[in-house]
Coordinates of C-alpha atoms and ligand atoms in Angstrom, one line a residue:
M690 CA 16.6 75.8 -14.2
R691 CA 13.0 75.6 -15.4
H692 CA 10.0 73.6 -14.2
L693 CA 6.7 73.1 -16.0
I694 CA 3.8 73.6 -13.6
R695 CA 1.1 75.4 -15.6
I696 CA 0.5 75.7 -19.3
D697 CA 0.0 79.5 -19.0
E698 CA 3.6 79.9 -18.0
L699 CA 4.6 79.2 -21.7
I700 CA 4.3 81.8 -24.4
R701 CA 3.4 80.9 -27.9
D702 CA 7.0 81.0 -29.2
E703 CA 8.2 78.6 -26.5
M704 CA 5.4 76.1 -27.4
T705 CA 6.2 76.4 -31.1
R706 CA 9.9 75.7 -30.4
L707 CA 8.9 72.7 -28.3
F708 CA 6.6 71.4 -31.1
D709 CA 9.5 71.7 -33.6
L710 CA 11.7 69.7 -31.3
A711 CA 8.9 67.1 -30.8
A712 CA 8.7 66.7 -34.6
D713 CA 12.4 65.9 -34.6
M714 CA 11.9 63.5 -31.7
E715 CA 9.5 61.4 -33.9
T716 CA 12.7 60.1 -35.5
L717 CA 14.5 59.5 -32.3
R718 CA 11.4 57.8 -30.9
E719 CA 12.0 55.0 -33.4
M720 CA 15.8 55.0 -33.4
G721 CA 16.4 55.6 -29.7
S722 CA 19.1 57.9 -28.4
D723 CA 21.4 58.6 -25.5
L724 CA 20.4 62.3 -25.3
C725 CA 19.4 62.1 -21.7
K726 CA 21.1 59.8 -19.4
G727 CA 18.9 61.3 -16.8
R728 CA 16.6 59.6 -14.4
I729 CA 13.0 60.4 -14.0
L730 CA 10.9 59.9 -11.0
F731 CA 7.1 59.5 -11.1
Y732 CA 4.9 60.2 -8.1
E733 CA 1.3 59.0 -7.8
P734 CA -0.7 56.7 -10.0
S735 CA -1.5 57.4 -13.6
P736 CA -1.3 54.5 -16.0
R737 CA -1.4 56.5 -19.3
T738 CA 0.6 59.6 -18.5
R739 CA 3.1 57.7 -16.5
L740 CA 3.7 55.2 -19.3
S741 CA 4.0 58.0 -21.8
F742 CA 6.6 59.8 -19.7
E743 CA 8.5 56.6 -19.0
S744 CA 8.5 55.6 -22.7
A745 CA 9.8 59.1 -23.5
M746 CA 12.6 58.9 -21.0
I747 CA 13.7 55.4 -22.0
R748 CA 13.8 56.5 -25.7
L749 CA 16.0 59.4 -24.7
G750 CA 18.4 56.9 -23.1
G751 CA 17.4 57.6 -19.6
S752 CA 16.0 55.4 -16.9
V753 CA 13.0 55.6 -14.6
L754 CA 12.4 55.1 -11.0
G755 CA 9.5 55.9 -8.7
F756 CA 6.3 54.7 -7.4
S757 CA 3.0 54.5 -9.0
D758 CA 1.0 53.7 -5.9
P759 CA 0.9 56.4 -3.2
Q760 CA 0.1 53.7 -0.7
S761 CA 3.6 52.5 -1.1
T762 CA 5.1 55.8 -0.2
S763 CA 5.6 57.8 3.0
F764 CA 2.5 59.7 1.9
V765 CA 0.5 57.2 4.0
K766 CA 2.9 57.9 6.9
H767 CA 2.1 61.6 6.6
E768 CA 5.5 62.7 5.4
T769 CA 5.2 66.2 4.0
L770 CA 5.5 66.7 0.3
A771 CA 8.4 69.0 0.9
D772 CA 10.3 66.3 2.7
T773 CA 9.6 63.7 0.0
V774 CA 10.9 66.1 -2.6
H775 CA 14.1 66.8 -0.6
M776 CA 14.6 63.1 -0.4
V777 CA 13.8 62.0 -4.0
C778 CA 15.9 64.7 -5.7
N779 CA 18.9 62.8 -4.4
Y780 CA 18.0 60.1 -6.8
A781 CA 16.4 61.7 -9.9
D782 CA 17.4 64.4 -12.4
I783 CA 13.9 65.3 -13.1
I784 CA 10.7 64.8 -11.2
V785 CA 7.3 64.2 -12.8
I786 CA 4.5 64.5 -10.3
R787 CA 0.9 63.7 -10.3
H788 CA -0.9 64.6 -7.0
P789 CA -4.4 64.7 -5.6
H790 CA -4.0 68.3 -4.3
A791 CA -4.1 71.4 -6.5
G792 CA -0.8 73.2 -6.4
A793 CA 1.3 70.2 -5.3
A794 CA 3.6 70.5 -8.3
Q795 CA 4.1 74.2 -7.5
L796 CA 5.0 73.3 -4.0
A797 CA 7.3 70.5 -5.1
A798 CA 9.1 72.9 -7.5
Q799 CA 9.8 75.3 -4.6
H800 CA 11.7 72.6 -2.8
S801 CA 13.4 71.0 -5.8
P802 CA 16.9 71.6 -7.2
V803 CA 15.9 69.5 -10.3
P804 CA 13.2 70.3 -12.8
V805 CA 9.6 69.4 -11.8
V806 CA 6.9 68.6 -14.3
N807 CA 3.3 68.7 -13.4
A808 CA 1.5 65.6 -14.7
G809 CA -1.8 66.6 -13.2
D810 CA -2.7 68.2 -9.8
D811 CA -6.3 67.5 -8.8
S812 CA -8.6 69.4 -11.2
H813 CA -6.2 72.3 -11.5
Q814 CA -3.9 71.7 -14.6
H815 CA -2.4 69.1 -16.9
P816 CA 0.1 71.1 -19.0
T817 CA 1.8 68.1 -20.8
Q818 CA -1.6 66.8 -22.0
T819 CA -2.2 70.3 -23.5
L820 CA 1.2 70.3 -25.2
T821 CA 0.2 66.9 -26.7
D822 CA -3.2 68.1 -27.8
L823 CA -1.8 71.3 -29.5
Y824 CA 1.0 69.3 -31.1
T825 CA -1.6 66.9 -32.5
L826 CA -3.6 69.8 -33.9
R827 CA -0.5 71.4 -35.5
K828 CA 0.4 68.0 -37.0
T829 CA -3.0 67.3 -38.5
R830 CA -4.3 70.9 -39.2
G831 CA -1.1 73.0 -39.5
D832 CA -2.4 76.3 -38.2
I833 CA -4.0 76.3 -34.7
S834 CA -5.0 79.9 -34.7
S835 CA -7.7 79.5 -37.4
L836 CA -9.5 76.7 -35.7
T837 CA -12.8 76.7 -33.8
V838 CA -12.4 74.1 -31.1
G839 CA -15.3 72.8 -29.0
V840 CA -14.2 71.8 -25.5
C841 CA -16.9 69.6 -24.3
G842 CA -17.9 67.7 -21.2
D843 CA -16.9 68.0 -17.6
L844 CA -15.2 71.4 -17.8
R845 CA -15.6 72.1 -14.1
Y846 CA -13.4 69.3 -12.7
G847 CA -11.4 68.3 -15.8
R848 CA -7.8 69.6 -15.6
A849 CA -7.0 68.6 -19.2
A850 CA -9.9 71.0 -20.3
H851 CA -8.6 73.8 -18.0
S852 CA -5.1 73.7 -19.5
L853 CA -6.3 73.2 -23.0
A854 CA -8.4 76.4 -22.8
Y855 CA -5.3 78.4 -22.0
G856 CA -3.3 76.6 -24.7
L857 CA -5.9 77.3 -27.4
A858 CA -6.1 80.9 -26.2
T859 CA -2.3 81.3 -26.5
F860 CA -2.6 80.4 -30.2
G861 CA -5.7 82.6 -30.8
A862 CA -8.0 79.7 -31.6
K863 CA -11.8 80.3 -31.1
I864 CA -13.0 78.4 -28.1
V865 CA -16.5 77.0 -27.7
L866 CA -17.1 75.8 -24.1
I867 CA -19.8 73.0 -24.2
A868 CA -21.0 71.8 -20.8
P869 CA -24.3 71.2 -19.1
D870 CA -25.3 73.2 -16.0
G871 CA -23.2 72.1 -13.0
L872 CA -20.2 71.1 -15.2
T873 CA -19.4 74.4 -16.7
M874 CA -15.9 76.0 -16.9
P875 CA -14.9 77.7 -13.6
D876 CA -15.5 81.5 -13.6
E877 CA -11.9 82.2 -12.8
I878 CA -10.7 80.4 -16.0
V879 CA -13.3 82.2 -18.2
W880 CA -12.3 85.5 -16.6
R881 CA -8.7 84.9 -17.5
L882 CA -9.5 83.8 -21.0
N883 CA -11.3 87.0 -21.6
H884 CA -9.2 89.4 -19.6
L885 CA -5.6 88.1 -19.9
Y886 CA -5.8 86.5 -23.4
G887 CA -8.6 88.5 -25.1
A888 CA -9.8 85.1 -26.3
T889 CA -12.9 84.5 -28.4
V890 CA -15.0 82.4 -26.1
E891 CA -18.5 81.1 -26.7
T892 CA -20.5 79.1 -24.2
V893 CA -23.2 76.6 -25.0
A894 CA -25.0 73.8 -23.0
S895 CA -25.1 71.0 -25.6
P896 CA -22.9 69.7 -28.4
M897 CA -25.8 70.1 -30.8
D898 CA -25.8 73.9 -30.2
A899 CA -22.3 74.2 -31.7
I900 CA -21.4 71.0 -33.6
A901 CA -21.9 72.5 -37.1
E902 CA -19.3 75.2 -36.6
L903 CA -16.5 73.2 -35.1
D904 CA -13.2 72.1 -36.6
V905 CA -12.4 70.1 -33.5
L906 CA -14.6 68.5 -30.9
Y907 CA -12.5 67.8 -27.8
V908 CA -14.5 65.6 -25.3
N909 CA -13.7 65.2 -21.6
R910 CA -15.1 62.4 -19.4
L911 CA -17.0 63.1 -16.2
Q912 CA -14.4 63.4 -13.4
K913 CA -16.4 61.2 -11.0
E914 CA -13.6 60.9 -8.5
R915 CA -13.3 64.6 -8.1
L916 CA -17.0 65.5 -7.5
P917 CA -17.6 67.2 -4.2
Q918 CA -19.1 65.0 -1.5
E919 CA -22.3 67.0 -1.4
L920 CA -23.2 66.2 -5.0
D921 CA -25.2 63.0 -5.7
P922 CA -22.9 61.1 -8.2
A923 CA -25.9 59.4 -9.8
A924 CA -27.6 62.7 -10.5
V925 CA -24.3 64.1 -12.1
V926 CA -24.0 61.0 -14.2
E927 CA -27.4 61.7 -15.6
I928 CA -26.4 65.3 -16.3
A929 CA -23.2 64.1 -18.1
K930 CA -25.2 61.9 -20.4
Q931 CA -26.4 65.1 -22.0
Y932 CA -23.1 65.5 -23.8
R933 CA -22.6 62.0 -25.0
I934 CA -21.3 62.0 -28.6
D935 CA -22.4 59.4 -31.1
A936 CA -22.8 58.9 -34.8
E937 CA -26.0 60.9 -34.9
T938 CA -24.2 63.9 -33.3
M939 CA -21.4 63.6 -35.8
R940 CA -23.8 63.5 -38.7
H941 CA -24.3 67.2 -38.0
A942 CA -20.6 68.0 -37.9
R943 CA -18.3 69.1 -40.7
P944 CA -16.9 66.2 -42.7
D945 CA -13.4 67.0 -41.4
C946 CA -14.3 67.8 -37.8
L947 CA -11.8 66.0 -35.6
I948 CA -12.8 64.2 -32.5
M949 CA -10.3 64.3 -29.6
H950 CA -10.2 63.0 -26.1
P951 CA -7.4 63.0 -23.4
L952 CA -8.4 59.4 -22.5
P953 CA -9.5 57.4 -20.6
R954 CA -12.8 57.3 -22.3
V955 CA -15.8 56.0 -20.3
D956 CA -19.0 56.4 -22.3
E957 CA -18.9 60.0 -23.5
I958 CA -17.9 59.0 -27.0
A959 CA -19.9 56.0 -28.5
R960 CA -17.7 53.1 -29.6
E961 CA -19.5 53.3 -33.0
L962 CA -17.3 56.3 -33.7
D963 CA -14.0 54.4 -33.3
D964 CA -14.0 53.6 -37.0
D965 CA -14.8 57.2 -38.0
P966 CA -11.6 58.6 -39.6
R967 CA -12.3 61.9 -37.7
A968 CA -11.7 60.2 -34.4
I969 CA -8.0 60.7 -33.7
F970 CA -7.7 60.2 -29.9
F971 CA -5.4 57.2 -30.1
E972 CA -3.0 59.1 -32.4
Q973 CA -3.3 62.0 -30.0
S974 CA -2.3 59.7 -27.1
S975 CA 0.7 58.4 -29.1
N976 CA 1.9 62.0 -29.7
G977 CA 2.4 62.3 -26.0
V978 CA 5.7 60.4 -26.4
P979 CA 7.6 62.8 -28.7
V980 CA 6.2 65.8 -27.0
R981 CA 7.3 64.6 -23.6
M982 CA 10.7 63.6 -25.0
A983 CA 11.1 67.2 -26.3
L984 CA 10.0 68.7 -23.0
M985 CA 12.3 66.6 -20.9
A986 CA 15.3 67.2 -23.2
M987 CA 14.6 70.9 -23.1
L988 CA 14.2 71.0 -19.3
L989 CA 17.4 69.0 -18.8
N990 CA 19.2 71.3 -21.3
R991 CA 20.2 68.4 -23.5
V992 CA 19.4 70.1 -26.8
D993 CA 21.1 72.8 -28.7
R994 CA 18.0 75.1 -28.7
P995 CA 17.1 78.2 -26.7
P996 CA 15.9 76.9 -23.3
L997 CA 12.5 77.7 -22.0
T998 CA 12.9 81.0 -20.2
E999 CA 12.5 81.2 -16.5
K1000 CA 9.4 83.1 -15.3
S1001 CA 9.0 84.7 -11.9
P1002 CA 5.4 85.3 -11.1
D1003 CA 4.4 88.6 -9.5
L1004 CA 4.1 87.3 -5.9
T1005 CA 2.7 88.9 -2.7
T1006 CA 2.2 87.6 0.7
H1007 CA -1.4 87.1 1.6
A1008 CA -2.9 88.0 5.0
D1009 CA -4.8 84.7 5.1
P1010 CA -2.6 81.8 6.3
I1011 CA -4.1 79.4 3.8
C1012 CA -6.3 79.5 0.8
H1013 CA -9.9 78.4 1.3
N1014 CA -10.1 75.8 -1.5
P1015 CA -10.4 72.5 0.2
V1016 CA -8.3 70.6 -2.3
C1017 CA -5.5 73.2 -2.4
I1018 CA -2.2 71.8 -1.2
T1019 CA -2.0 74.6 1.4
Q1020 CA -4.8 73.0 3.3
H1021 CA -2.9 69.7 3.6
E1022 CA 0.8 70.6 3.9
P1023 CA 2.1 72.3 7.0
R1024 CA 4.2 75.5 6.9
V1025 CA 3.4 76.6 3.4
A1026 CA 4.0 80.3 2.8
P1027 CA 0.7 82.0 2.1
L1028 CA 1.7 83.5 -1.3
S1029 CA -0.6 84.9 -3.8
H1030 CA 0.0 85.5 -7.5
R1031 CA -1.0 88.9 -9.0
V1032 CA -2.2 87.9 -12.4
A1033 CA -3.6 91.4 -13.2
P1034 CA -3.2 94.7 -11.2
D1035 CA -6.5 94.1 -9.3
H1036 CA -6.7 90.3 -9.5
Q1037 CA -4.8 88.0 -7.1
V1038 CA -5.1 84.3 -6.8
C1039 CA -3.5 81.6 -4.6
L1040 CA -0.1 80.8 -6.0
Y1041 CA -0.7 77.1 -5.6
C1042 CA -4.3 76.3 -6.8
Q1043 CA -4.7 79.6 -8.8
L1044 CA -8.2 80.3 -7.3
P1045 CA -9.0 83.7 -5.9
Y1046 CA -8.6 83.9 -2.1
Ligands
LIG1264 C1 -6.5 63.0 -18.1 C2 -6.2 63.3 -16.7 O1 -5.6 62.4 -16.0 O2 -6.5 64.4 -16.3 N1 -6.0 61.8 -18.6 C3 -4.7 61.6 -18.9 O3 -3.8 62.2 -18.4 N2 -4.4 60.8 -19.9 C4 -8.0 63.1 -18.4 C5 -8.9 62.3 -17.5 O4 -8.5 61.5 -16.6 O5 -10.1 62.4 -17.8

């Protein structure tokens, strides 16, 4: 049995197999199928991603149950996540979870006899968005490894950006991190891109510093809801304006430079670019359906393809009872084992939120 919690659990070959299957799913998407008579359960609000997973499961012949509003669950009655998972796996064959704490999907997986898919855990990761993004790149450009991709915007709190960076590094693409001061990519992720992937990473502060060299400009909105309380949101909004992309920015881009965005868009891509043929974010969003169909069919072992291999991270017990990241699930769930993940011989991180202790 396999879960999908972080994009960096997947090797290149597994992602490629999944994309091949997603391409086949494009046909089933139209025709419908009874490949998975499974039931999916969604936990936590998320209009876009939830609809995409639900649409995928229904097109596979399965059904959907769950709640999209945490206020309607025992979450508000302070039931632990572990207890909720023990209960819901009686009703579902696969659990898709979005949660406000980093590492929640990891914790859910530890308690679940059915596959768990992480649909976003705080600002930590969003692996199925990355699979959708990479599939879109493969479909439109063929070879991902030869691309130079600018990942632009709120790279500090954006989980889609975090997972995407690892995904691009897996394929050997050149990554240009574009973020103003205060919203730059966390050091831990840059460290891993350099040391674990040997990725080619460049860092600039403004889109104009890199636009001319990009094959793809991937824009991320300011994650206003995740800003730490000590930051003044109005000041950060002003900072975020520095990376707004408009027709003038794109005038300096290559004629075939794609504009991508995980959506929802707020104001970081001017509406005047909607008619620009390089803007492919709605097509990108649509690709989430065949990709999620492929992923769920694989995790439920309903396809005649090699399954995703099970990975066991190199775990150690940490002396600290909990990790010090305030949004880590270990700070909110009682009785979580203080496990750390050895990602390199001298580099250990919390198993749940993946930040150093
Ligand atoms: C992303 C998310 O939720 O992290 N959106 C999505 O899943 N479609 C990006 C975002 O909210 O900015």
